[in-house]
Short mmCIF file of C-alpha atoms in Angstrom, two decimals:
data_model
loop_
_atom_site.label_atom_id
_atom_site.label_comp_id
_atom_site.label_asym_id
_atom_site.label_seq_id
_atom_site.Cartn_x
_atom_site.Cartn_y
_atom_site.Cartn_z
CA MET A 1 109.45 98.08 124.75
CA TRP A 2 106.01 98.98 126.04
CA THR A 3 102.60 98.72 124.42
CA PHE A 4 100.63 101.84 123.61
CA GLY A 5 98.02 100.73 126.13
CA GLN A 6 100.64 100.71 128.87
CA VAL A 7 101.87 104.18 127.85
CA TYR A 8 98.40 105.72 127.63
CA SER A 9 97.38 104.17 130.95
CA ALA A 10 100.59 105.35 132.64
CA LEU A 11 100.05 108.90 131.39
CA GLY A 12 96.40 108.71 132.45
CA GLY A 13 94.86 112.10 133.05
CA SER A 14 98.04 113.52 134.54
CA LEU A 15 98.44 116.06 131.74
CA GLY A 16 95.10 117.55 132.74
CA ALA A 17 93.88 120.39 130.55
CA ALA A 18 96.61 120.00 127.94
CA PRO A 19 94.93 119.21 124.61
CA ALA A 20 95.11 115.63 123.35
CA LEU A 21 92.79 115.89 120.33
CA ILE A 22 91.74 118.97 118.32
CA HIS A 23 89.17 118.62 115.56
CA GLY A 24 87.54 121.82 114.33
CA GLU A 25 86.04 123.49 117.37
CA THR A 26 86.19 120.27 119.40
CA VAL A 27 89.05 120.02 121.89
CA ILE A 28 89.48 116.97 124.12
CA ASP A 29 92.06 117.49 126.83
CA TRP A 30 94.16 114.76 128.34
CA ALA A 31 91.88 114.37 131.35
CA GLY A 32 88.97 113.84 128.96
CA PHE A 33 90.97 111.50 126.72
CA ASP A 34 91.83 109.32 129.71
CA ARG A 35 88.28 109.31 131.04
CA MET A 36 86.64 108.55 127.70
CA THR A 37 89.09 105.83 126.66
CA ASN A 38 88.66 104.16 130.07
CA ALA A 39 84.88 104.22 129.68
CA LEU A 40 85.00 102.85 126.16
CA ALA A 41 87.46 100.13 127.18
CA ARG A 42 85.08 99.04 129.94
CA ALA A 43 82.17 98.96 127.50
CA PHE A 44 84.17 96.88 125.03
CA LEU A 45 85.01 94.34 127.73
CA ALA A 46 81.41 94.30 129.00
CA SER A 47 80.22 93.26 125.52
CA GLY A 48 81.91 89.90 125.93
CA ALA A 49 85.00 90.77 123.90
CA GLY A 50 88.31 90.11 125.58
CA PRO A 51 92.09 90.25 125.18
CA ASP A 52 93.19 90.17 121.52
CA SER A 53 89.63 90.78 120.27
CA LYS A 54 89.63 92.84 117.10
CA VAL A 55 88.13 96.34 117.09
CA ALA A 56 87.22 97.54 113.58
CA HIS A 57 87.40 101.30 112.94
CA LEU A 58 85.05 102.39 110.14
CA MET A 59 85.33 106.15 110.53
CA ARG A 60 86.47 109.31 108.87
CA ASN A 61 88.91 111.50 110.78
CA SER A 62 87.42 112.63 114.08
CA PRO A 63 88.22 112.38 117.80
CA ALA A 64 86.18 109.16 117.88
CA TYR A 65 88.79 107.35 115.81
CA LEU A 66 91.72 107.86 118.19
CA LEU A 67 89.47 107.52 121.25
CA THR A 68 88.44 104.11 119.92
CA THR A 69 92.06 103.18 119.26
CA GLY A 70 93.12 104.29 122.73
CA ALA A 71 90.28 102.33 124.28
CA ALA A 72 91.22 99.21 122.32
CA PHE A 73 94.80 99.53 123.54
CA LYS A 74 93.69 99.88 127.15
CA ALA A 75 91.27 96.94 126.84
CA ARG A 76 94.11 94.74 125.45
CA MET A 77 92.37 94.56 122.08
CA VAL A 78 93.64 94.85 118.50
CA HIS A 79 93.14 97.82 116.19
CA VAL A 80 91.73 97.03 112.73
CA ASN A 81 91.53 99.85 110.18
CA VAL A 82 88.71 99.76 107.64
CA ASN A 83 88.73 101.87 104.50
CA TYR A 84 85.54 103.94 104.57
CA ARG A 85 85.47 103.95 100.77
CA TYR A 86 84.82 100.22 100.58
CA ALA A 87 81.68 98.88 98.98
CA ALA A 88 79.59 96.29 100.86
CA PRO A 89 81.40 93.16 99.54
CA GLU A 90 84.81 94.58 100.45
CA LEU A 91 83.55 95.70 103.83
CA ARG A 92 82.08 92.30 104.62
CA TYR A 93 85.36 90.66 103.62
CA ILE A 94 87.56 92.71 105.95
CA LEU A 95 85.22 92.43 108.95
CA ASP A 96 84.99 88.68 108.45
CA ASN A 97 88.68 88.17 107.71
CA SER A 98 89.77 90.15 110.78
CA ASP A 99 87.34 88.26 113.11
CA ALA A 100 86.07 91.63 114.30
CA HIS A 101 84.24 91.46 117.64
CA ILE A 102 83.55 95.19 117.89
CA VAL A 103 82.77 97.59 115.04
CA VAL A 104 82.79 101.35 115.63
CA PHE A 105 81.38 103.24 112.66
CA ASP A 106 80.22 106.66 111.55
CA ALA A 107 76.44 106.91 111.23
CA GLU A 108 76.65 107.44 107.45
CA PHE A 109 77.83 103.83 107.07
CA ALA A 110 74.86 102.28 108.91
CA PRO A 111 73.01 101.37 105.66
CA LEU A 112 76.07 99.53 104.34
CA LEU A 113 76.44 97.60 107.59
CA GLU A 114 72.72 96.87 107.77
CA ALA A 115 73.05 95.00 104.48
CA ILE A 116 75.88 92.73 105.69
CA ARG A 117 75.72 92.54 109.49
CA ARG A 118 73.78 89.26 109.58
CA GLU A 119 76.70 87.65 107.75
CA LEU A 120 79.07 88.64 110.58
CA PRO A 121 78.09 86.49 113.58
CA LEU A 122 81.33 87.17 115.49
CA VAL A 123 80.51 90.84 116.04
CA LYS A 124 79.43 91.36 119.65
CA LEU A 125 79.06 95.14 119.69
CA TRP A 126 78.13 97.71 117.04
CA VAL A 127 78.87 101.32 118.04
CA THR A 128 77.68 104.27 115.98
CA VAL A 129 79.33 107.70 116.00
CA GLY A 130 76.91 110.57 115.54
CA GLY A 131 73.25 110.53 114.61
CA GLU A 132 70.57 108.26 116.00
CA PRO A 133 71.86 104.70 116.37
CA PRO A 134 69.95 101.93 114.62
CA ALA A 135 68.22 99.38 116.83
CA TRP A 136 71.16 96.96 116.55
CA ALA A 137 73.82 99.48 117.65
CA VAL A 138 74.64 101.68 120.64
CA ALA A 139 75.69 105.32 120.66
CA PHE A 140 79.41 106.09 120.94
CA ASP A 141 78.82 109.15 123.12
CA ALA A 142 76.78 107.13 125.61
CA LEU A 143 79.54 104.57 126.01
CA ALA A 144 82.22 107.25 126.29
CA ALA A 145 80.26 108.90 129.11
CA GLY A 146 79.97 105.66 131.12
CA PRO A 147 81.90 104.45 134.16
CA ALA A 148 85.52 105.46 133.69
CA ASP A 149 87.59 103.62 136.28
CA PRO A 150 90.81 102.26 134.73
CA VAL A 151 90.45 98.70 133.48
CA GLY A 152 93.47 97.65 135.55
CA ALA A 153 97.22 97.64 135.08
CA ASP A 154 97.93 94.09 136.30
CA HIS A 155 96.57 92.27 133.25
CA GLN A 156 98.55 90.84 130.34
CA TRP A 157 98.80 93.57 127.74
CA SER A 158 98.04 92.69 124.14
CA ASP A 159 100.99 93.48 121.91
CA LEU A 160 99.22 93.09 118.56
CA PHE A 161 98.35 95.86 116.14
CA PHE A 162 96.81 95.28 112.71
CA ILE A 163 97.22 97.48 109.63
CA TYR A 164 95.10 96.26 106.74
CA THR A 165 96.61 96.98 103.36
CA GLY A 166 95.65 96.26 99.80
CA GLY A 167 98.85 94.27 99.34
CA THR A 168 99.49 93.08 95.78
CA THR A 169 96.56 90.83 94.92
CA GLY A 170 93.38 92.78 95.49
CA MET A 171 91.63 91.96 98.74
CA PRO A 172 93.18 93.62 101.82
CA LYS A 173 95.56 91.73 104.06
CA GLY A 174 96.08 92.32 107.77
CA VAL A 175 99.71 93.08 108.60
CA MET A 176 100.42 91.92 112.15
CA TRP A 177 102.75 94.19 114.10
CA GLU A 178 103.95 93.95 117.68
CA GLN A 179 103.31 97.29 119.37
CA GLY A 180 106.70 97.28 121.04
CA ALA A 181 108.38 97.04 117.63
CA LEU A 182 106.27 99.93 116.30
CA PHE A 183 107.02 102.07 119.35
CA THR A 184 110.76 101.49 118.92
CA LEU A 185 110.74 102.12 115.15
CA LEU A 186 108.64 105.27 115.42
CA GLY A 187 110.99 106.57 118.09
CA SER A 188 114.11 105.84 116.07
CA GLY A 189 112.69 107.34 112.89
CA SER A 190 111.34 110.47 114.53
CA PRO A 191 112.82 112.70 117.24
CA THR A 192 111.65 111.61 120.69
CA LEU A 193 111.68 115.25 121.81
CA PHE A 194 113.68 114.26 124.87
CA GLY A 195 116.91 112.84 123.51
CA GLU A 196 117.62 109.18 124.19
CA ALA A 197 114.68 106.87 124.76
CA PRO A 198 113.84 106.55 128.49
CA ALA A 199 114.89 103.28 130.09
CA SER A 200 111.57 102.60 131.83
CA LEU A 201 107.90 103.44 131.52
CA GLU A 202 108.12 105.57 134.65
CA ALA A 203 111.06 107.47 133.16
CA HIS A 204 109.08 107.98 129.93
CA VAL A 205 106.17 109.54 131.85
CA ALA A 206 108.57 111.73 133.82
CA ALA A 207 110.24 112.87 130.59
CA VAL A 208 106.85 113.76 129.09
CA HIS A 209 106.01 115.93 132.11
CA ALA A 210 109.43 117.55 132.07
CA ASN A 211 109.16 118.53 128.42
CA PRO A 212 107.31 121.84 127.86
CA ALA A 213 107.42 121.46 124.06
CA ARG A 214 105.35 118.34 123.60
CA ARG A 215 104.56 117.34 120.04
CA ARG A 216 101.64 118.94 118.23
CA ALA A 217 101.00 116.97 115.05
CA LEU A 218 98.68 118.12 112.27
CA VAL A 219 97.60 114.82 110.69
CA LEU A 220 96.13 115.47 107.26
CA PRO A 221 95.76 111.97 105.72
CA PRO A 222 92.93 109.65 106.78
CA LEU A 223 93.61 107.91 110.09
CA MET A 224 92.39 104.71 108.46
CA HIS A 225 95.73 104.59 106.62
CA GLY A 226 99.03 103.74 108.27
CA THR A 227 100.86 107.04 107.75
CA GLY A 228 98.41 109.25 109.62
CA LEU A 229 97.48 106.66 112.21
CA LEU A 230 101.04 105.78 113.25
CA MET A 231 102.05 109.43 113.53
CA GLY A 232 98.90 110.07 115.56
CA ILE A 233 99.26 107.27 118.10
CA TYR A 234 102.94 108.07 118.57
CA ALA A 235 102.26 111.77 119.14
CA LEU A 236 99.81 110.75 121.87
CA ALA A 237 102.37 108.38 123.37
CA LEU A 238 104.62 111.43 123.74
CA GLY A 239 101.86 113.23 125.65
CA GLY A 240 101.26 115.43 122.64
CA THR A 241 98.35 116.72 120.59
CA VAL A 242 96.81 115.39 117.38
CA ILE A 243 95.08 117.96 115.18
CA THR A 244 92.75 116.83 112.39
CA GLN A 245 90.61 118.68 109.87
CA ALA A 246 86.86 118.89 110.40
CA ARG A 247 86.34 118.19 106.70
CA ARG A 248 85.15 115.17 104.73
CA SER A 249 88.26 115.42 102.56
CA PHE A 250 91.57 117.22 102.52
CA ASP A 251 91.31 121.02 102.28
CA ALA A 252 94.67 122.72 101.72
CA ALA A 253 93.56 126.25 102.64
CA ASP A 254 91.96 124.99 105.84
CA ALA A 255 95.14 123.05 106.69
CA ILE A 256 97.20 126.23 106.42
CA ARG A 257 94.73 128.06 108.66
CA LEU A 258 95.02 125.27 111.23
CA VAL A 259 98.80 125.66 111.29
CA GLY A 260 98.43 129.36 112.01
CA ARG A 261 95.80 128.80 114.66
CA HIS A 262 97.11 125.76 116.57
CA ARG A 263 100.86 126.08 115.93
CA PRO A 264 101.77 122.43 115.32
CA ASP A 265 105.45 121.56 115.09
CA MET A 266 104.80 118.67 112.67
CA ALA A 267 102.54 118.22 109.66
CA VAL A 268 101.86 114.76 108.21
CA ILE A 269 101.04 114.37 104.50
CA VAL A 270 101.12 111.73 101.75
CA GLY A 271 103.20 112.96 98.84
CA ASP A 272 102.22 115.33 96.06
CA ALA A 273 98.48 114.68 96.43
CA PHE A 274 98.70 116.76 99.61
CA ALA A 275 101.83 118.81 98.98
CA ARG A 276 100.83 120.33 95.62
CA PRO A 277 97.49 121.72 96.88
CA LEU A 278 99.27 123.09 99.96
CA LEU A 279 101.78 124.87 97.75
CA ARG A 280 99.06 126.27 95.50
CA ALA A 281 97.11 127.56 98.50
CA LEU A 282 100.23 129.22 99.88
CA GLU A 283 100.94 130.85 96.53
CA ALA A 284 97.35 132.07 96.22
CA GLU A 285 96.62 133.20 99.77
CA GLY A 286 99.83 132.98 101.80
CA GLY A 287 99.85 131.66 105.33
CA ASP A 288 101.94 131.33 108.46
CA LEU A 289 103.85 128.03 108.65
CA SER A 290 106.50 129.34 111.05
CA SER A 291 105.65 126.84 113.79
CA LEU A 292 106.40 123.80 111.61
CA LYS A 293 109.72 122.13 112.24
CA VAL A 294 108.96 119.06 110.15
CA MET A 295 106.64 118.13 107.30
CA ILE A 296 106.76 114.36 106.92
CA SER A 297 105.42 112.26 104.06
CA SER A 298 105.20 108.52 103.58
CA GLY A 299 103.38 106.16 101.29
CA THR A 300 104.25 107.71 97.93
CA MET A 301 106.95 109.81 96.32
CA TRP A 302 107.15 113.55 96.97
CA SER A 303 108.47 115.64 94.07
CA PRO A 304 111.63 117.69 94.77
CA GLU A 305 110.20 120.78 93.07
CA VAL A 306 107.16 120.70 95.36
CA LYS A 307 109.37 120.38 98.44
CA ALA A 308 111.38 123.36 97.20
CA GLY A 309 108.23 125.42 96.78
CA LEU A 310 107.06 124.64 100.32
CA LEU A 311 110.49 125.41 101.77
CA ALA A 312 110.37 128.84 100.13
CA HIS A 313 107.34 129.57 102.32
CA ALA A 314 108.75 127.83 105.42
CA PRO A 315 112.56 127.97 105.30
CA GLN A 316 112.88 126.80 108.92
CA MET A 317 111.16 123.51 108.09
CA MET A 318 112.57 120.11 107.15
CA CYS A 319 110.77 118.08 104.50
CA VAL A 320 111.20 114.43 105.49
CA ASP A 321 110.36 111.87 102.83
CA SER A 322 110.04 108.69 104.89
CA TYR A 323 110.23 105.44 102.97
CA GLY A 324 108.10 102.77 104.58
CA SER A 325 105.16 100.47 103.99
CA SER A 326 102.58 98.61 106.00
CA GLU A 327 104.93 95.62 105.85
CA GLY A 328 107.99 97.50 107.09
CA LEU A 329 109.13 100.80 108.56
CA GLY A 330 112.43 102.59 108.41
CA TYR A 331 113.65 101.56 104.95
CA GLY A 332 115.17 105.02 104.66
CA SER A 333 114.50 108.73 104.60
CA ALA A 334 115.34 111.71 102.41
CA VAL A 335 115.54 115.13 104.09
CA SER A 336 115.24 118.41 102.21
CA THR A 337 115.97 121.82 103.76
CA ALA A 338 116.17 125.41 102.57
CA ALA A 339 119.93 124.94 102.15
CA ALA A 340 119.31 122.56 99.22
CA PRO A 341 115.57 122.74 98.59
CA ASP A 342 115.39 121.00 95.21
CA ALA A 343 117.93 118.24 95.84
CA PRO A 344 117.01 114.89 94.25
CA THR A 345 115.33 112.32 96.45
CA ARG A 346 118.04 110.00 97.77
CA PHE A 347 117.10 107.75 100.67
CA GLN A 348 119.65 107.39 103.45
CA HIS A 349 119.36 104.23 105.52
CA ASP A 350 120.97 101.99 108.11
CA GLU A 351 122.57 98.58 107.67
CA ASN A 352 119.20 96.82 107.93
CA THR A 353 118.09 98.04 104.49
CA ILE A 354 119.67 96.40 101.44
CA VAL A 355 118.97 95.93 97.72
CA LEU A 356 118.77 92.34 96.46
CA ASP A 357 119.35 90.99 92.97
CA GLU A 358 117.29 88.26 91.31
CA GLU A 359 119.30 85.56 93.11
CA MET A 360 118.57 87.21 96.47
CA ASN A 361 122.15 88.42 96.88
CA PRO A 362 122.89 91.93 98.17
CA ILE A 363 123.87 94.38 95.44
CA PRO A 364 127.00 96.34 96.37
CA PRO A 365 126.82 100.14 96.33
CA GLY A 366 127.82 101.82 93.11
CA SER A 367 127.28 98.82 90.84
CA ASP A 368 124.47 100.60 88.96
CA ARG A 369 122.45 97.38 89.01
CA ILE A 370 118.74 97.42 89.77
CA GLY A 371 117.23 95.21 92.45
CA ARG A 372 114.49 94.91 95.04
CA ILE A 373 114.64 96.71 98.36
CA ALA A 374 114.62 94.52 101.48
CA ARG A 375 114.57 95.33 105.18
CA THR A 376 115.52 93.28 108.25
CA GLY A 377 115.45 94.08 111.97
CA LEU A 378 112.11 94.80 113.64
CA LEU A 379 109.46 93.43 111.27
CA PRO A 380 105.79 92.42 111.31
CA LEU A 381 104.89 88.89 112.33
CA GLY A 382 103.29 88.36 108.91
CA TYR A 383 99.82 88.60 107.38
CA TRP A 384 96.84 87.60 109.50
CA LYS A 385 95.56 84.16 108.50
CA ASP A 386 97.65 84.07 105.32
CA PRO A 387 100.85 82.04 105.74
CA GLU A 388 101.28 81.62 101.98
CA LYS A 389 101.42 85.34 101.24
CA SER A 390 103.45 85.90 104.41
CA ALA A 391 106.09 83.50 103.10
CA LYS A 392 106.32 85.44 99.82
CA THR A 393 106.75 88.86 101.45
CA PHE A 394 108.79 87.92 104.53
CA VAL A 395 111.74 85.85 103.38
CA THR A 396 114.92 84.51 104.92
CA VAL A 397 118.20 85.57 103.28
CA ASN A 398 121.50 84.32 104.67
CA GLY A 399 119.83 83.35 107.92
CA ARG A 400 118.07 86.69 108.47
CA ARG A 401 114.39 87.49 108.00
CA TYR A 402 113.60 90.30 105.55
CA THR A 403 110.51 92.06 104.29
CA ILE A 404 110.46 92.73 100.54
CA PRO A 405 107.78 95.28 99.57
CA GLY A 406 108.22 94.83 95.81
CA ASP A 407 109.95 98.17 95.13
CA PHE A 408 112.84 98.35 92.70
CA ALA A 409 115.83 100.58 93.37
CA ARG A 410 119.48 101.32 92.67
CA ILE A 411 122.07 101.78 95.41
CA GLU A 412 124.63 104.50 94.70
CA ALA A 413 128.34 104.51 95.56
CA ASP A 414 127.77 106.42 98.82
CA GLY A 415 125.05 103.94 99.87
CA ALA A 416 122.06 106.17 99.11
CA ILE A 417 119.05 104.43 97.58
CA ILE A 418 117.35 105.76 94.46
CA LEU A 419 113.80 104.43 94.42
CA LEU A 420 112.65 103.48 90.92
CA GLY A 421 109.12 102.27 91.57
CA ARG A 422 106.92 99.26 92.08
CA GLY A 423 107.81 96.07 90.37
CA SER A 424 104.14 95.29 89.84
CA GLN A 425 101.58 97.37 87.99
CA CYS A 426 100.13 98.65 91.29
CA ILE A 427 98.53 102.10 90.87
CA ASN A 428 98.92 104.72 93.61
CA THR A 429 96.04 107.19 93.24
CA GLY A 430 95.63 109.84 95.90
CA GLY A 431 97.48 107.65 98.40
CA GLU A 432 95.26 104.63 97.72
CA LYS A 433 96.55 101.39 96.23
CA VAL A 434 94.61 100.08 93.25
CA PHE A 435 95.44 96.76 91.69
CA PRO A 436 94.77 96.50 87.95
CA GLU A 437 93.63 92.88 87.97
CA GLU A 438 90.80 93.65 90.36
CA VAL A 439 89.43 96.51 88.25
CA GLU A 440 89.95 94.56 85.02
CA GLU A 441 87.82 91.74 86.36
CA ALA A 442 85.14 94.21 87.45
CA LEU A 443 85.01 95.72 83.96
CA LYS A 444 84.80 92.31 82.36
CA THR A 445 81.69 91.45 84.37
CA HIS A 446 79.82 94.00 82.24
CA PRO A 447 78.02 92.12 79.44
CA ALA A 448 79.36 94.45 76.75
CA VAL A 449 83.04 94.03 77.68
CA GLU A 450 85.16 91.39 76.02
CA ASP A 451 88.53 92.29 77.55
CA ALA A 452 90.17 95.12 79.48
CA LEU A 453 93.48 96.34 80.84
CA VAL A 454 93.91 98.88 83.64
CA PHE A 455 96.97 101.00 84.43
CA GLY A 456 98.04 104.29 85.96
CA VAL A 457 98.47 107.54 84.07
CA ALA A 458 100.42 110.45 85.55
CA ASP A 459 98.03 113.00 87.05
CA GLU A 460 98.84 116.20 88.91
CA THR A 461 95.93 115.86 91.33
CA TRP A 462 95.95 112.12 92.06
CA GLY A 463 99.56 111.18 91.42
CA GLN A 464 98.24 108.48 89.11
CA ALA A 465 94.78 108.32 87.57
CA VAL A 466 93.23 104.88 87.11
CA THR A 467 92.79 104.43 83.35
CA ALA A 468 91.45 101.54 81.28
CA VAL A 469 91.30 100.34 77.73
CA ALA A 470 88.35 98.09 76.95
CA GLU A 471 87.47 95.85 74.05
CA VAL A 472 83.69 95.72 73.70
CA ARG A 473 81.28 93.51 71.83
CA ALA A 474 78.19 95.71 72.11
CA PRO A 475 77.54 99.45 72.26
CA VAL A 476 78.35 100.90 75.69
CA SER A 477 79.40 104.31 76.97
CA GLU A 478 82.46 105.23 78.99
CA ALA A 479 80.24 106.60 81.78
CA GLU A 480 78.30 103.34 81.96
CA LEU A 481 81.46 101.30 82.43
CA ILE A 482 82.78 103.62 85.14
CA ALA A 483 79.45 103.41 86.97
CA HIS A 484 79.53 99.63 86.64
CA VAL A 485 82.83 99.44 88.53
CA LYS A 486 81.60 101.88 91.19
CA ALA A 487 78.58 99.69 91.85
CA SER A 488 80.75 96.94 93.35
CA HIS A 489 83.97 98.64 94.35
CA ALA A 490 85.20 101.67 96.25
CA HIS A 491 84.84 104.68 93.96
CA TYR A 492 88.57 105.49 93.97
CA LYS A 493 89.18 102.15 92.23
CA ALA A 494 86.98 103.06 89.27
CA PRO A 495 88.74 104.34 86.15
CA LYS A 496 88.80 108.07 85.54
CA ARG A 497 88.86 107.25 81.82
CA VAL A 498 87.90 104.18 79.78
CA ILE A 499 89.17 104.16 76.21
CA LEU A 500 87.17 101.89 73.89
CA ILE A 501 89.43 100.05 71.42
CA GLU A 502 89.13 97.30 68.82
CA ARG A 503 91.38 94.79 70.58
CA VAL A 504 93.15 94.70 73.94
CA PRO A 505 96.89 94.26 73.38
CA ARG A 506 98.24 90.97 74.67
CA ALA A 507 101.32 88.88 73.94
CA PRO A 508 100.90 85.59 72.10
CA ASN A 509 100.95 83.72 75.40
CA GLY A 510 98.01 85.79 76.62
CA LYS A 511 99.96 88.04 78.98
CA PRO A 512 98.88 91.67 78.97
CA ASP A 513 100.95 94.26 77.12
CA TYR A 514 100.60 97.26 79.40
CA GLU A 515 103.03 99.43 77.44
CA ALA A 516 100.96 99.02 74.28
CA ALA A 517 97.81 99.76 76.28
CA ARG A 518 99.37 102.97 77.60
CA ALA A 519 100.34 103.98 74.08
CA LEU A 520 96.75 103.46 72.92
CA ALA A 521 95.51 105.64 75.77
CA ALA A 522 98.05 108.33 74.91
CA ARG A 523 96.92 108.36 71.28
CA ALA A 524 93.36 108.80 72.51
CA GLY A 525 94.38 112.00 74.30
CA VAL A 526 95.10 110.71 77.80
CA ALA A 527 98.23 112.21 79.38
CA ALA A 528 101.50 110.31 79.24
CA ALA A 529 101.17 107.09 81.20
CA ALA A 530 103.02 106.59 84.49
#
């Protein structure tokens, strides 16, 4: 299958005034998207970067993000997502680990980069979006307005695409995908809008032009995460339109207004953290969702009662709960419609998804045994520069390579998968992964803290709220400990609550007793732990 760079270059500016990107009052049509991505690609290459160079994206949602991605594809370079909530040490780590040659960043992050840029000698080009660029960077708009001849179609296209994820041990890991695999998986897991996949790139372009109902996707999560980004780049590969909010954070009422104004056929969310506010806004103010054919969620569970509430306001819509991860796509999907709006979440899947027992043997349907989900077929190449962790996640079973994300599940008699949750203590808060050990260590660097445990507590707004119990040896306030974590880590990793206790519960062998810690938090008035 083709790379996204090949597809974007083949489409070129042929779609003319059709919108490619809509962000607030800013509309970039396909002619502009082609021209600007060509210009940026040329500027990237002129910096001394070349094929397979890494392009780091440190941006909130805006047209600049997908323009940068499109330019990287055309220049045969590799996308690297960077979480804009990272503190300086985390930011330095990911830019160094990825071997970033180009960093495109929103102006608000210039002070953070100023503090670490001298430690990143591989970076050849710093590009700032908005504001006055510092002396060591160049303005995004100036590069995008430069010479815009295509970079050439006869070169060897890069097939790599990186998605950095928190993984299971703290520091982010770069998942290495082949673009052709992503293109195929995204097409098989989402309607192509023109039936069977075209046999050639030329046929794909012809099918795009022949289709009057090209995709219009309202992407609500941050593009720096896989769910929104993959839906966005695939919508563009279909000659469609990507609509994003001109807000610093998700705004449910604004999202509903955008649906009414721009008439997208798809909305992309991440579970209840997006779906509950949307439902509340609809109940409070109403809204027209009649254009939506699909609302798709991935990355965290989506409550059946919330799906049912949304379907009451948009009975023509399908709610698609897509089960995937950065390390694998297409594990399964659960579809809810107005015909059965509150049906339990049961993931249907193909033969490439199985459930394995502790001996790595497939569990037969209907056995009622619990095991770990595994997926074969089109998979990532592994983690960038981390063969040890790659070997633990991507394993060979009966001669076939599988990815095992660490989720536990039961497979029912009809083959449907019931997802039970993470095997680790990983906390999913507002769509972000937080790993307890990392926050525990941060708390224990405070001089007053003797020991600490961190876990997730069910929360209607965040899905799970990061919560801690801490054993202290000197007077200290809860607010002080939370601020201490925020000083060195992204703010979403900091506990919402820290309960001060006499002794942190541990087993005799020193292992943490998270259930006892949750019970202590509950007795202190924190909601029932997740």
